[in-house]
Amino acid sequence: MNPSTSAKVTLSPRAMRLAAALEEWPRRTLTLAELWEVFAIADAASAMRPSRRTDLAEALEALTAAGLISCSHTKDTSVTPALPTRLKLPAPQPSPSAAAAAQAIAWRPELAWAASARLTLGQIGTLRLINDWLRDCGRDDDVVPLRERSLEVLGHEKRLDALLNTSLFAPGRLTLGLLRTFRAHPPLSTRRIGGGPVLLVVENADTFDTLTRVLTADPGDVGRVAWGAGAAFEASVASVLDVTEVRAIAYFGDLDADGLRIPASAHRRAAQEGLPPVCPAAGLYRLLLEIGVPQPGQTPVPHGKALELAGWLSEPLATRAASLLAAGCRLAQEAVGMRALQARTEVSEWQDGLAFP
């Protein structure tokens, strides 16, 4: 059944919470065992109740009537009531049930827009929790980190993280200020080597140590070298705000799918925070492609996706990196080690991309 054509169905708070949790499920199908896991999150208070199975069955019946799920014909009849062994979830979208639910809620003035917005049931359920929090805690003036607020209001520390780039945070809707919260920035480990305005971020610890020692003798425009700590840099890039002298950010990491995804993601986060762009340390990547020995055994990346991942690099580096990924190979940045760098008597051979524009 298509949710957009289903009749208006009044859903219980429990069914609303289950609908919201199912919208966050990463696949469009789930087994009964997986359903129990989702239900444990959506209705934790029912964990010890004898009626737990009946509660779930009633919620599933309501969601089916609302067109929000499809249940398999195969049932688990080992205990009554019978439950479907598999669910199919349509893509979340606004529905008559969601509109009816929104109109039935007494919204706080800050959320009055929710009564007429095109929202899914999951979004309505989330906003209802925020509405209750604003009602009960609206007079408080405490400002706490995002994940603390998320756990307090939504019951899970990462829920707000997932919502920040959704329509709930579109202009005129939710803001971090309304929720009296902020995104805490994990620290970025840096070492000062000169007085220049360029921050060089290095993905892995050993190459960070090597480049720090080599650049100390002739740092050029590099003032600091930072250890990105792998994927942690996607969040810790925001800590560059605390290093006021930084005017440019260069990055050097592995040439593999994650090694390219991390700086591209950090680049987007830097733009959101008003920071300088995260640019590739072109000379170091060029040296890595020159001397590195490809390591096979990676899952080949489809050509189009490989080009997308490598798009953060400049040409011709991007094309060469994409070919590497498509072939199921990678290059570890540790190939650009102490001996390789010292063998280049002219540091300009690999310092391309480290100069301040």
Coordinates of C-alpha atoms in Angstrom, one line a residue:
M1 CA 0.0 0.0 0.0
N2 CA 1.2 3.4 -0.9
P3 CA 1.4 5.7 2.2
S4 CA 0.3 8.7 0.1
T5 CA -3.0 7.1 -0.7
S6 CA -3.7 5.3 2.6
A7 CA -6.6 6.4 4.8
K8 CA -5.9 8.5 7.9
V9 CA -5.1 6.1 10.7
T10 CA -4.7 7.3 14.3
L11 CA -1.5 5.8 15.6
S12 CA -0.7 5.2 19.3
P13 CA 2.5 6.8 20.7
R14 CA 4.1 3.4 20.7
A15 CA 3.3 2.9 17.0
M16 CA 4.6 6.4 16.3
R17 CA 7.9 5.6 18.0
L18 CA 8.2 2.3 16.1
A19 CA 7.5 4.1 12.8
A20 CA 10.2 6.6 13.6
A21 CA 12.7 3.9 14.4
L22 CA 11.9 2.0 11.3
E23 CA 12.5 5.0 9.1
E24 CA 16.1 5.0 10.3
W25 CA 16.6 1.3 9.4
P26 CA 19.4 1.2 6.8
R27 CA 17.7 -1.4 4.6
R28 CA 14.2 -1.6 3.2
T29 CA 13.6 -5.1 4.6
L30 CA 14.2 -6.6 8.1
T31 CA 13.7 -9.9 9.7
L32 CA 11.7 -10.6 12.9
A33 CA 14.9 -10.8 14.9
E34 CA 15.9 -7.4 13.6
L35 CA 12.4 -6.1 14.3
W36 CA 12.7 -7.0 17.9
E37 CA 16.0 -5.0 18.1
V38 CA 14.2 -2.0 16.6
F39 CA 11.2 -2.4 19.0
A40 CA 13.6 -2.6 22.0
I41 CA 14.8 0.9 21.1
A42 CA 11.4 2.3 20.1
D43 CA 9.6 1.0 23.2
A44 CA 12.2 0.2 25.9
A45 CA 9.6 0.4 28.6
S46 CA 7.9 -2.7 27.3
A47 CA 11.0 -4.9 27.7
M48 CA 9.8 -6.6 30.9
R49 CA 6.0 -6.5 30.3
P50 CA 4.2 -9.8 29.6
S51 CA 2.2 -8.0 26.9
R52 CA 5.3 -7.1 24.9
R53 CA 4.5 -9.4 22.0
T54 CA 0.9 -8.2 21.9
D55 CA 2.1 -4.6 22.0
L56 CA 4.3 -5.2 19.0
A57 CA 1.6 -7.0 17.1
E58 CA -0.8 -4.2 17.6
A59 CA 1.7 -1.6 16.5
L60 CA 2.5 -3.6 13.3
E61 CA -1.2 -3.8 12.6
A62 CA -1.6 -0.1 12.8
L63 CA 1.4 0.6 10.7
T64 CA 0.2 -1.8 8.1
A65 CA -3.2 -0.1 8.0
A66 CA -1.4 3.2 7.6
G67 CA 0.5 1.9 4.6
L68 CA 3.8 2.4 6.3
I69 CA 5.0 -1.3 6.3
S70 CA 4.2 -4.5 4.4
C71 CA 4.3 -7.8 6.4
S72 CA 5.2 -11.1 4.9
H73 CA 2.6 -13.8 4.7
T74 CA 4.9 -16.2 6.6
K75 CA 4.3 -16.0 10.3
D76 CA 6.1 -17.0 13.5
T77 CA 3.4 -19.0 15.2
S78 CA 5.6 -20.4 18.0
V79 CA 3.9 -18.0 20.4
T80 CA 0.7 -16.1 20.2
P81 CA 0.0 -13.7 18.7
A82 CA 1.6 -14.6 15.5
L83 CA 4.2 -12.2 14.1
P84 CA 5.5 -11.8 10.5
T85 CA 8.9 -13.2 9.8
R86 CA 9.9 -10.3 7.6
L87 CA 8.9 -6.7 7.0
K88 CA 9.2 -4.6 3.9
L89 CA 9.6 -0.8 4.4
P90 CA 8.6 1.7 1.7
A91 CA 10.8 4.8 1.3
P92 CA 9.8 7.3 4.1
Q93 CA 7.5 10.0 2.8
P94 CA 4.8 12.3 4.0
S95 CA 1.4 10.6 4.5
P96 CA -2.2 11.3 5.6
S97 CA -1.4 9.6 8.9
A98 CA 1.6 11.9 9.4
A99 CA -0.5 15.0 8.6
A100 CA -3.3 13.8 11.0
A101 CA -0.7 13.2 13.7
A102 CA 0.9 16.6 13.3
Q103 CA -2.5 18.4 13.4
A104 CA -3.4 16.6 16.6
I105 CA -0.4 17.8 18.6
A106 CA -0.4 21.1 20.6
W107 CA 2.8 22.5 19.2
R108 CA 5.0 25.0 21.0
P109 CA 5.3 28.3 19.2
E110 CA 8.8 27.4 18.1
L111 CA 7.5 24.4 16.3
A112 CA 4.2 25.7 15.0
W113 CA 5.5 25.1 11.4
A114 CA 5.2 21.4 12.0
A115 CA 1.4 21.5 11.9
S116 CA 1.4 22.2 8.1
A117 CA 4.8 21.0 7.0
R118 CA 5.1 17.9 4.8
L119 CA 6.8 15.5 7.2
T120 CA 7.0 11.8 7.7
L121 CA 5.7 10.0 10.7
G122 CA 9.2 9.5 11.9
Q123 CA 9.9 13.2 11.7
I124 CA 6.7 13.9 13.6
G125 CA 7.7 11.5 16.3
T126 CA 11.0 13.2 16.6
L127 CA 9.5 16.7 16.7
R128 CA 7.0 15.5 19.3
L129 CA 9.9 14.5 21.6
I130 CA 11.5 17.9 21.1
N131 CA 8.1 19.6 21.7
D132 CA 7.8 17.8 25.0
W133 CA 11.4 18.8 25.9
L134 CA 10.7 22.5 25.1
R135 CA 7.6 22.4 27.2
D136 CA 9.2 20.9 30.2
C137 CA 12.7 22.4 30.0
G138 CA 12.0 25.6 28.0
R139 CA 13.0 27.9 30.9
D140 CA 16.4 26.3 31.4
D141 CA 19.4 28.2 30.0
D142 CA 22.0 25.4 30.0
V143 CA 23.9 24.9 26.8
V144 CA 25.4 21.4 26.4
P145 CA 27.2 19.4 23.6
L146 CA 25.1 17.9 20.8
R147 CA 25.3 14.3 21.9
E148 CA 24.4 15.0 25.5
R149 CA 21.3 16.9 24.3
S150 CA 20.5 14.2 21.8
L151 CA 20.5 11.5 24.5
E152 CA 18.5 13.7 26.8
V153 CA 15.8 14.6 24.3
L154 CA 15.7 11.7 21.7
G155 CA 17.0 8.8 23.8
H156 CA 20.1 8.2 21.7
E157 CA 23.3 10.2 21.6
K158 CA 23.7 10.1 17.8
R159 CA 20.1 10.9 16.7
L160 CA 20.7 14.6 16.3
D161 CA 23.9 14.0 14.3
A162 CA 21.8 12.1 11.8
L163 CA 19.2 14.8 11.6
L164 CA 21.4 17.9 11.0
N165 CA 21.5 17.5 7.2
T166 CA 17.8 16.7 6.9
S167 CA 14.8 18.9 6.2
L168 CA 14.1 19.2 9.9
F169 CA 17.0 21.6 10.1
A170 CA 16.0 23.6 7.0
P171 CA 15.7 27.4 7.3
G172 CA 13.0 28.4 9.6
R173 CA 12.9 25.0 11.4
L174 CA 15.1 23.4 14.0
T175 CA 18.4 25.1 15.0
L176 CA 21.1 24.2 17.4
G177 CA 20.3 27.4 19.2
L178 CA 16.7 26.4 19.8
L179 CA 17.9 23.1 21.3
R180 CA 20.6 25.0 23.3
T181 CA 23.4 22.8 22.0
F182 CA 26.5 22.9 19.9
R183 CA 28.8 20.5 18.0
A184 CA 31.8 19.8 20.2
H185 CA 35.0 19.6 18.2
P186 CA 37.3 16.6 19.0
P187 CA 40.9 17.8 19.5
L188 CA 43.3 17.8 16.6
S189 CA 46.8 16.9 17.6
T190 CA 49.3 19.4 16.0
R191 CA 53.0 20.1 16.3
R192 CA 54.4 23.5 15.5
I193 CA 57.4 23.5 13.2
G194 CA 57.5 27.0 11.9
G195 CA 55.7 30.3 11.6
G196 CA 53.8 29.9 8.4
P197 CA 50.0 29.9 7.9
V198 CA 49.7 26.4 6.4
L199 CA 48.5 23.4 8.4
L200 CA 49.5 20.1 6.9
V201 CA 47.3 17.2 8.1
V202 CA 48.7 13.7 7.8
E203 CA 46.4 10.7 8.0
N204 CA 48.6 8.2 9.8
A205 CA 50.9 8.5 12.8
D206 CA 54.2 7.3 11.4
T207 CA 54.1 9.5 8.3
F208 CA 53.0 12.4 10.6
D209 CA 56.2 11.8 12.6
T210 CA 58.4 11.6 9.5
L211 CA 57.1 14.7 7.8
T212 CA 57.3 16.6 11.1
R213 CA 61.0 15.8 11.4
V214 CA 61.8 16.4 7.7
L215 CA 59.9 19.7 7.5
T216 CA 61.4 21.1 10.7
A217 CA 64.7 21.8 8.9
D218 CA 62.9 23.7 6.1
P219 CA 59.2 24.2 6.8
G220 CA 58.5 26.8 4.1
D221 CA 55.0 28.0 4.6
V222 CA 54.0 25.1 6.9
G223 CA 53.5 26.3 10.4
R224 CA 52.0 23.2 11.9
V225 CA 51.7 19.5 11.1
A226 CA 48.7 17.6 12.4
W227 CA 47.9 14.0 12.9
G228 CA 44.5 13.4 11.3
A229 CA 44.0 10.0 13.1
G230 CA 42.2 8.5 10.1
A231 CA 38.5 9.1 10.0
A232 CA 38.6 11.2 13.1
F233 CA 39.7 14.2 11.0
E234 CA 36.2 14.4 9.5
A235 CA 35.1 15.8 12.8
S236 CA 38.3 17.2 14.3
V237 CA 38.8 19.5 11.3
A238 CA 36.5 21.9 13.1
S239 CA 39.1 22.3 15.9
V240 CA 41.2 24.3 13.4
L241 CA 39.0 27.2 14.4
D242 CA 41.0 27.3 17.6
V243 CA 44.3 27.7 15.7
T244 CA 43.9 31.3 14.7
E245 CA 47.1 31.5 12.6
V246 CA 46.0 28.8 10.1
R247 CA 45.1 30.3 6.7
A248 CA 45.4 27.2 4.5
I249 CA 44.9 23.4 5.1
A250 CA 46.7 20.8 3.2
Y251 CA 46.1 17.0 3.5
F252 CA 48.0 13.9 2.8
G253 CA 46.7 10.4 3.3
D254 CA 46.5 6.9 1.8
L255 CA 45.3 6.4 -1.7
D256 CA 42.4 4.1 -1.1
A257 CA 38.6 4.6 -0.8
D258 CA 38.7 5.7 2.9
G259 CA 41.8 7.8 2.4
L260 CA 40.0 9.8 -0.3
R261 CA 36.6 9.9 1.4
I262 CA 38.0 11.3 4.7
P263 CA 39.6 14.6 3.3
A264 CA 36.6 15.1 1.0
S265 CA 34.2 14.9 4.0
A266 CA 36.5 17.1 6.0
H267 CA 36.5 19.6 3.1
R268 CA 32.7 19.8 3.3
R269 CA 32.8 20.2 7.1
A270 CA 35.4 23.0 6.8
A271 CA 33.1 24.9 4.5
Q272 CA 30.3 24.6 7.0
E273 CA 32.5 26.0 9.7
G274 CA 33.9 28.8 7.6
L275 CA 37.4 27.4 7.5
P276 CA 39.8 27.4 4.6
P277 CA 39.3 24.5 2.2
V278 CA 41.0 21.2 2.8
C279 CA 43.3 20.9 -0.3
P280 CA 45.5 17.9 -1.4
A281 CA 49.2 18.1 -0.7
A282 CA 49.8 17.5 -4.4
G283 CA 53.5 17.0 -4.3
L284 CA 53.3 14.3 -1.7
Y285 CA 50.5 12.5 -3.6
R286 CA 52.5 12.8 -6.8
L287 CA 55.5 11.2 -5.0
L288 CA 53.4 8.4 -3.6
L289 CA 52.1 7.6 -7.0
E290 CA 55.6 7.6 -8.4
I291 CA 57.3 5.3 -5.8
G292 CA 54.5 3.5 -4.1
V293 CA 53.9 -0.2 -4.8
P294 CA 50.2 -0.9 -5.3
Q295 CA 48.7 -3.3 -2.8
P296 CA 46.1 -5.6 -4.3
G297 CA 43.3 -7.3 -2.5
Q298 CA 40.9 -4.3 -2.2
T299 CA 37.3 -4.5 -3.4
P300 CA 37.3 -2.9 -6.9
V301 CA 35.5 0.4 -6.9
P302 CA 33.1 0.9 -9.9
H303 CA 34.7 3.4 -12.3
G304 CA 32.1 6.1 -11.8
K305 CA 32.4 5.9 -8.0
A306 CA 36.2 5.8 -8.2
L307 CA 36.2 9.0 -10.2
E308 CA 33.8 10.6 -7.6
L309 CA 36.1 9.6 -4.7
A310 CA 39.2 10.8 -6.5
G311 CA 37.5 14.0 -7.5
W312 CA 38.9 15.8 -4.5
L313 CA 42.4 15.5 -6.0
S314 CA 43.6 17.7 -8.9
E315 CA 44.4 16.3 -12.3
P316 CA 46.2 14.3 -13.4
L317 CA 46.4 12.8 -9.9
A318 CA 42.6 12.2 -9.8
T319 CA 42.6 10.0 -12.9
R320 CA 45.5 8.0 -11.7
A321 CA 44.0 7.5 -8.3
A322 CA 40.6 6.5 -9.7
S323 CA 42.3 3.8 -11.9
L324 CA 44.1 2.5 -8.8
L325 CA 40.7 2.1 -7.0
A326 CA 39.0 0.6 -10.0
A327 CA 41.7 -2.1 -10.1
G328 CA 41.2 -3.1 -6.5
C329 CA 44.5 -1.7 -5.4
R330 CA 45.7 0.9 -2.9
L331 CA 48.8 2.9 -2.0
A332 CA 49.9 3.3 1.7
Q333 CA 51.2 6.8 2.4
E334 CA 54.0 5.2 4.5
A335 CA 55.8 4.6 1.1
V336 CA 56.6 8.3 1.4
G337 CA 59.0 7.6 4.2
M338 CA 62.2 9.2 5.6
R339 CA 64.5 7.7 3.0
A340 CA 62.3 8.7 0.1
L341 CA 62.0 12.3 1.3
Q342 CA 65.7 12.6 2.0
A343 CA 66.6 11.3 -1.4
R344 CA 64.8 14.3 -2.9
T345 CA 67.5 16.9 -2.3
E346 CA 65.2 19.6 -3.6
V347 CA 62.2 19.8 -1.2
S348 CA 60.3 21.7 -3.9
E349 CA 59.9 18.3 -5.6
W350 CA 57.3 17.2 -3.0
Q351 CA 56.3 20.5 -1.3
D352 CA 54.0 21.4 -4.1
G353 CA 50.6 22.1 -2.4
L354 CA 52.2 23.2 0.9
A355 CA 52.8 26.8 -0.1
F356 CA 50.4 29.6 1.0
P357 CA 48.6 31.0 -2.1

